[in-house]
């Protein structure tokens, strides 16, 4: 099956798309429609010749933007559409063909992901209009973490909240953690070992992977738990909500906005959620930027140390995402703060492995210390692969 898969990741005001060919050597058409519904809505991307483009969308909504994206596919016909769906609850443990019952089940998880699943469903509706005959496949961000054991996914709360309302840890960034951990297993001689993956983008999460399966992760019921992120706080004392409500009279909505949109690197620095901007400011001794980077690195090191408890053996740490792939200083600072793990960073390889390069950044000392890797993530590639695999399995079961 050589035909491309169209991967769609639909947010509340954006659509990210990629036309992923079966062979990794063939070029990918990809792009992002942003600020949908706004007068400055734009579509930016890259065509099959590797040329960048940018065009106004004049206040387009999701359906109108999808129609423009279709024109940008240069007449190529996808064989299926793979949708990134943020929350699959406990029901979805793998990529799933979207039919009416599956769509209803995704709608039923909206309560667990009110910020994300409704936009994902809007993307699904818009693509169905344009491609009524194509198979539509859901690839869930939570599915890779459905292998977590109860000790990792249960909160210390009354059981009825779990049984009746699904209150448990789910984890996110599944396609990224799945891709990166499979890739390191293929590249390293320590195959099917124990890896800690740090996905550091605007959202950040860590994951412990043992023999190809997620055994613990830093995000929980929602993508707010865990690490310091661009604008998300990560872990806070759960007593904070009651305190802010009682002392400042804040509503739940206000607190939710605080923790999701005004906190993290942005809140700590008072300046920006962009790590590059914070490095510039820290070089000029901006105290908020220095503190934000310090807290970010310390909390990340603490999370990696904690997640190592989930692994029978630690074979290495892998960095990915915009910060993980590019920020050699953050990587060095995190490793410095894990002295008990006897990690041996190779300074030159660390400095060199940026801008989409893949490679090992430890001093290879004959397998004594855990390895350190930088692996650029490929969530779209993983979603396309899972979509293709599902169709192949269906074809094998039903050769008609
Ligand atoms: P998303 O989670 O939205 O996909 P990305 O994975 O692109 O985001 O990561 C965005 C983050 O990566 C931002 O904080 C950005 O500053 C950071 N980043 C990108 N390039 C660099 C770089 N060269 N050095 C440091 N940080 C970088």
XYZ file of C-alpha atoms and ligand atoms in Angstrom:
427
model
C 0.000 0.000 0.000
C 1.920 3.034 -1.290
C -0.771 5.676 -1.253
C -0.458 8.524 1.228
C -2.413 8.891 4.465
C -3.782 12.332 5.318
C -3.156 13.105 9.002
C -5.378 15.722 10.612
C -4.854 17.300 14.040
C -7.683 19.698 14.679
C -7.548 22.211 17.546
C -10.113 24.805 18.633
C -8.794 27.430 16.177
C -6.269 25.461 14.117
C -5.866 22.475 11.797
C -2.479 20.810 11.394
C -2.255 18.472 8.397
C 0.295 16.217 6.728
C 0.017 13.999 3.668
C 2.306 11.146 4.664
C 3.510 8.839 1.846
C 4.158 5.168 2.601
C 7.865 5.562 1.898
C 9.803 7.861 4.236
C 11.991 8.919 1.268
C 9.092 10.615 -0.512
C 8.361 14.289 0.318
C 5.552 15.208 2.691
C 3.035 17.959 1.983
C 2.224 19.552 5.340
C 0.962 22.712 6.978
C -1.014 24.524 9.615
C -4.181 26.616 9.356
C -4.220 29.013 12.310
C -6.484 31.588 13.973
C -9.558 30.050 12.322
C -12.662 32.185 12.689
C -10.478 35.305 12.982
C -9.858 37.896 10.244
C -6.124 37.075 10.294
C -6.691 33.339 9.711
C -3.798 31.938 7.609
C -2.634 28.719 6.041
C 1.117 28.116 6.129
C 2.873 25.044 4.896
C 5.263 23.297 2.589
C 4.462 21.825 -0.845
C 5.715 18.584 -2.409
C 8.749 20.436 -3.820
C 9.765 21.527 -0.327
C 8.721 25.155 -0.989
C 7.131 27.158 1.832
C 3.842 28.979 1.274
C 1.546 31.209 3.290
C -1.928 32.388 2.287
C -4.717 34.319 4.015
C -7.902 32.414 4.857
C -10.075 35.521 5.440
C -11.867 34.441 8.615
C -12.402 30.857 7.409
C -13.951 28.302 9.756
C -12.782 24.681 10.074
C -14.809 23.428 7.071
C -13.631 26.251 4.791
C -10.008 25.787 5.876
C -10.300 22.045 5.155
C -11.479 22.819 1.616
C -8.369 25.011 1.069
C -6.137 22.295 2.534
C -7.642 19.863 0.011
C -6.560 22.204 -2.828
C -3.043 22.170 -1.373
C -2.777 18.362 -1.713
C -1.765 18.899 -5.360
C -4.255 16.387 -6.707
C -2.848 13.517 -4.628
C -5.515 11.189 -3.275
C -5.097 9.909 0.264
C -6.035 6.308 0.948
C -7.366 7.167 4.424
C -7.537 9.960 6.970
C -5.851 9.479 10.362
C -7.222 11.795 13.048
C -5.339 12.694 16.189
C -7.932 12.407 18.961
C -6.738 13.621 22.340
C -8.805 11.473 24.714
C -9.889 7.895 24.180
C -10.719 7.095 27.798
C -10.230 3.444 28.780
C -12.121 2.095 25.805
C -9.570 2.862 23.081
C -6.271 1.072 23.418
C -5.257 1.363 19.743
C -6.066 3.015 16.416
C -9.734 2.469 15.568
C -11.844 2.839 12.410
C -14.409 5.591 12.996
C -17.976 4.369 12.492
C -21.151 5.628 14.159
C -20.669 3.749 17.506
C -16.998 4.836 17.705
C -18.000 8.442 17.015
C -20.554 8.224 19.843
C -17.891 6.784 22.148
C -15.554 9.690 21.318
C -18.422 12.091 22.037
C -18.876 10.363 25.385
C -15.277 11.208 26.372
C -15.849 14.950 25.849
C -16.394 15.325 29.605
C -12.824 14.064 30.148
C -11.282 16.421 27.552
C -13.624 19.401 27.158
C -10.879 21.585 25.661
C -9.758 19.101 23.006
C -12.198 16.371 21.966
C -14.898 18.773 20.635
C -12.371 20.312 18.186
C -11.164 16.849 17.188
C -14.792 15.936 16.422
C -15.201 19.144 14.375
C -12.171 18.088 12.301
C -13.721 14.693 11.781
C -17.002 16.221 10.569
C -15.184 18.564 8.149
C -13.075 15.761 6.635
C -16.065 13.463 6.261
C -17.770 16.144 4.146
C -14.760 16.371 1.843
C -13.857 12.676 1.734
C -17.155 10.805 2.278
C -15.769 7.546 0.849
C -12.419 7.414 2.645
C -11.796 5.336 5.768
C -11.436 7.644 8.783
C -9.269 6.333 11.616
C -8.931 7.695 15.149
C -5.485 7.577 16.772
C -5.732 8.474 20.437
C -3.143 10.386 22.456
C -4.077 8.307 25.483
C -3.954 4.852 23.847
C -0.206 4.215 24.255
C -0.566 4.654 28.030
C -3.349 2.092 28.436
C -0.621 -0.389 29.466
C -0.017 1.532 32.730
C -0.491 -0.707 35.767
C -3.047 0.372 38.420
C -0.285 1.537 40.790
C 0.598 4.177 38.176
C -2.851 5.140 36.927
C -4.919 5.226 40.132
C -5.128 8.389 42.216
C -5.390 7.936 45.990
C -9.101 8.795 45.854
C -12.224 6.770 46.701
C -12.713 3.925 44.240
C -16.205 5.067 43.254
C -14.757 8.132 41.500
C -12.712 5.809 39.320
C -15.435 3.210 38.725
C -18.325 5.605 38.106
C -16.626 8.652 36.643
C -13.358 7.423 35.108
C -11.210 9.583 37.415
C -7.727 8.125 36.886
C -4.452 9.015 35.211
C -4.561 8.578 31.402
C -1.427 10.272 30.051
C -1.088 12.087 26.712
C 1.442 12.689 23.888
C 1.023 8.952 23.184
C 1.932 9.097 19.479
C 5.149 10.948 20.304
C 6.199 8.640 23.143
C 5.318 5.583 21.032
C 7.318 6.833 18.030
C 10.369 7.954 19.995
C 10.593 4.840 22.171
C 10.232 2.530 19.142
C 12.890 4.539 17.315
C 15.396 4.370 20.181
C 14.732 0.630 20.484
C 15.636 0.311 16.795
C 18.742 2.539 16.994
C 20.268 1.379 20.267
C 21.924 -1.951 20.845
C 19.969 -2.193 24.097
C 16.847 -3.330 22.311
C 13.514 -3.447 24.129
C 14.994 -1.945 27.223
C 13.891 0.614 29.772
C 13.734 4.195 28.518
C 12.701 7.528 29.946
C 11.340 9.829 27.240
C 11.054 13.599 27.780
C 8.716 15.236 25.257
C 9.330 18.976 25.695
C 7.231 21.220 23.443
C 4.596 23.758 24.415
C 3.069 20.847 26.316
C 5.636 18.720 28.168
C 5.495 15.176 29.499
C 7.782 12.355 30.532
C 7.133 8.653 29.974
C 8.749 5.462 31.268
C 8.768 2.764 28.588
C 9.658 -0.835 29.371
C 10.021 -3.274 26.472
C 7.953 -1.075 24.184
C 5.109 -0.414 26.637
C 4.324 2.738 28.595
C 4.516 1.900 32.311
C 4.170 5.405 33.758
C 3.879 8.980 32.542
C 3.749 12.466 34.021
C 0.398 13.685 32.652
C -2.764 12.476 34.326
C -6.531 12.851 34.033
C -5.818 15.949 31.930
C -2.692 17.268 30.172
C -2.173 19.691 33.074
C -0.468 17.278 35.491
C 3.293 16.924 35.775
C 6.011 19.119 34.304
C 6.262 22.895 33.970
C 5.042 23.701 30.420
C 4.769 26.812 28.210
C 1.651 28.212 29.887
C 0.550 25.249 32.057
C 1.599 24.998 35.688
C 2.040 21.227 35.862
C 1.807 19.878 39.424
C 0.551 22.204 42.131
C -0.739 21.410 45.605
C -4.313 20.137 45.063
C -5.213 22.380 48.026
C -4.488 25.415 45.844
C -7.959 25.392 44.286
C -9.753 25.564 47.632
C -7.315 28.185 48.883
C -7.833 30.502 45.871
C -11.590 30.010 46.029
C -11.778 30.793 49.759
C -9.203 33.552 49.984
C -9.669 35.328 46.640
C -13.181 34.225 45.754
C -11.953 32.772 42.436
C -14.317 30.599 40.377
C -13.315 27.195 39.024
C -13.208 28.701 35.503
C -10.827 31.436 36.673
C -8.544 28.879 38.345
C -8.645 26.669 35.245
C -7.553 29.602 33.060
C -4.795 30.482 35.540
C -3.346 26.964 35.548
C -3.700 26.289 31.800
C -3.033 29.650 30.176
C -1.213 31.985 32.572
C 1.249 29.728 34.383
C 4.278 27.587 33.446
C 7.228 29.367 31.805
C 5.002 32.379 31.069
C 3.766 32.743 34.650
C 7.163 32.188 36.268
C 9.040 34.567 33.950
C 6.311 37.170 33.556
C 7.705 37.428 30.032
C 7.068 34.601 27.580
C 6.129 30.948 27.118
C 8.807 30.598 24.428
C 12.013 28.982 25.658
C 14.138 30.776 23.026
C 12.927 34.167 24.267
C 13.664 33.139 27.851
C 17.261 32.204 27.013
C 17.775 35.612 25.375
C 16.350 37.375 28.427
C 18.321 35.188 30.864
C 21.529 36.112 29.004
C 20.649 39.705 29.918
C 20.077 38.638 33.572
C 16.283 38.878 33.536
C 15.513 37.353 36.957
C 12.113 35.943 35.948
C 13.537 34.218 32.855
C 16.427 32.741 34.868
C 14.013 31.406 37.489
C 11.617 29.974 34.877
C 14.432 27.992 33.197
C 15.748 26.809 36.568
C 12.351 25.585 37.780
C 11.640 23.973 34.379
C 14.910 21.978 34.481
C 14.650 21.011 38.152
C 11.065 19.799 37.838
C 11.971 17.828 34.716
C 14.926 16.170 36.470
C 12.670 15.339 39.442
C 10.069 13.791 37.132
C 12.681 11.641 35.355
C 14.083 10.448 38.685
C 10.584 9.607 39.916
C 9.624 7.743 36.740
C 12.793 5.646 36.905
C 10.997 3.774 39.742
C 8.693 2.315 37.077
C 11.590 0.635 35.208
C 13.301 -2.628 36.178
C 16.409 -1.263 34.412
C 17.322 2.175 33.048
C 18.884 1.931 29.591
C 18.703 5.603 28.755
C 16.974 8.950 28.478
C 15.608 10.378 25.221
C 14.841 14.051 24.550
C 12.278 15.176 21.958
C 9.856 18.057 21.122
C 10.870 21.651 20.247
C 12.871 22.160 23.459
C 14.142 18.565 23.735
C 15.378 18.561 20.130
C 16.993 22.010 20.130
C 17.929 23.164 23.576
C 21.311 21.694 24.484
C 21.518 23.926 27.562
C 18.291 22.586 29.066
C 19.451 19.015 28.347
C 22.805 19.662 30.048
C 21.169 21.264 33.085
C 18.706 18.415 33.520
C 21.433 15.798 33.307
C 23.544 17.730 35.805
C 20.657 17.514 38.255
C 20.517 13.717 38.088
C 23.953 12.992 39.664
C 22.900 9.635 41.175
C 22.216 8.203 37.712
C 25.889 8.505 36.678
C 24.981 9.948 33.276
C 27.900 10.890 31.002
C 26.947 13.724 28.661
C 29.215 14.309 25.638
C 29.316 18.129 25.538
C 30.217 18.395 21.871
C 27.648 15.879 20.652
C 25.061 17.614 22.826
C 25.822 21.022 21.296
C 25.789 19.559 17.767
C 22.576 17.540 18.013
C 20.020 20.290 17.338
C 17.788 21.474 14.476
C 16.193 18.116 13.666
C 19.374 16.002 14.031
C 19.055 12.573 15.593
C 21.762 10.942 17.656
C 23.440 9.864 20.846
C 24.774 12.562 23.134
C 26.533 10.479 25.818
C 30.171 9.415 26.056
C 29.816 5.856 24.860
C 31.775 3.988 27.525
C 31.023 0.421 26.608
C 27.524 0.106 28.021
C 28.231 0.993 31.651
C 26.144 4.176 31.906
C 22.598 4.786 30.664
C 22.573 6.158 27.113
C 21.421 9.688 26.240
C 19.628 10.350 22.949
C 18.004 13.150 20.989
C 15.291 11.849 18.656
C 13.108 14.313 16.686
C 9.525 13.243 17.175
C 7.195 12.359 14.303
C 3.642 12.266 15.588
C 2.174 12.570 12.075
C 4.343 9.694 10.825
C 3.226 7.519 13.727
C -0.471 8.353 13.197
C -0.121 7.539 9.475
C 1.652 4.267 10.282
C -1.012 3.154 12.762
C -3.739 4.109 10.276
C -2.074 2.121 7.502
C -1.514 -0.846 9.786
C -5.185 -0.946 10.780
C -6.287 -0.914 7.137
C -3.853 -3.703 6.297
C -5.194 -5.810 9.172
C -8.761 -5.195 8.006
C -7.799 -6.138 4.441
C -6.150 -9.352 5.702
C -9.333 -10.305 7.582
C -11.613 -9.408 4.723
C -9.732 -9.892 1.437
C -12.748 -8.514 -0.539
P 4.220 22.045 20.180
O 4.091 21.372 21.492
O 3.255 23.189 20.003
O 4.317 21.116 18.991
P 7.067 22.454 19.787
O 7.385 21.001 19.936
O 7.333 23.101 18.485
O 5.618 22.817 20.266
O 7.949 23.229 20.907
C 7.807 24.572 21.154
C 8.886 24.969 22.162
O 10.169 24.640 21.612
C 8.905 26.468 22.466
O 9.110 26.681 23.864
C 10.128 26.926 21.706
O 10.728 28.037 22.316
C 11.042 25.723 21.838
N 12.119 25.773 20.849
C 12.048 25.689 19.522
N 13.290 25.859 18.979
C 14.137 26.053 20.001
C 15.537 26.304 20.122
N 16.310 26.391 19.051
N 16.074 26.442 21.369
C 15.280 26.377 22.448
N 13.960 26.149 22.417
C 13.393 25.987 21.213
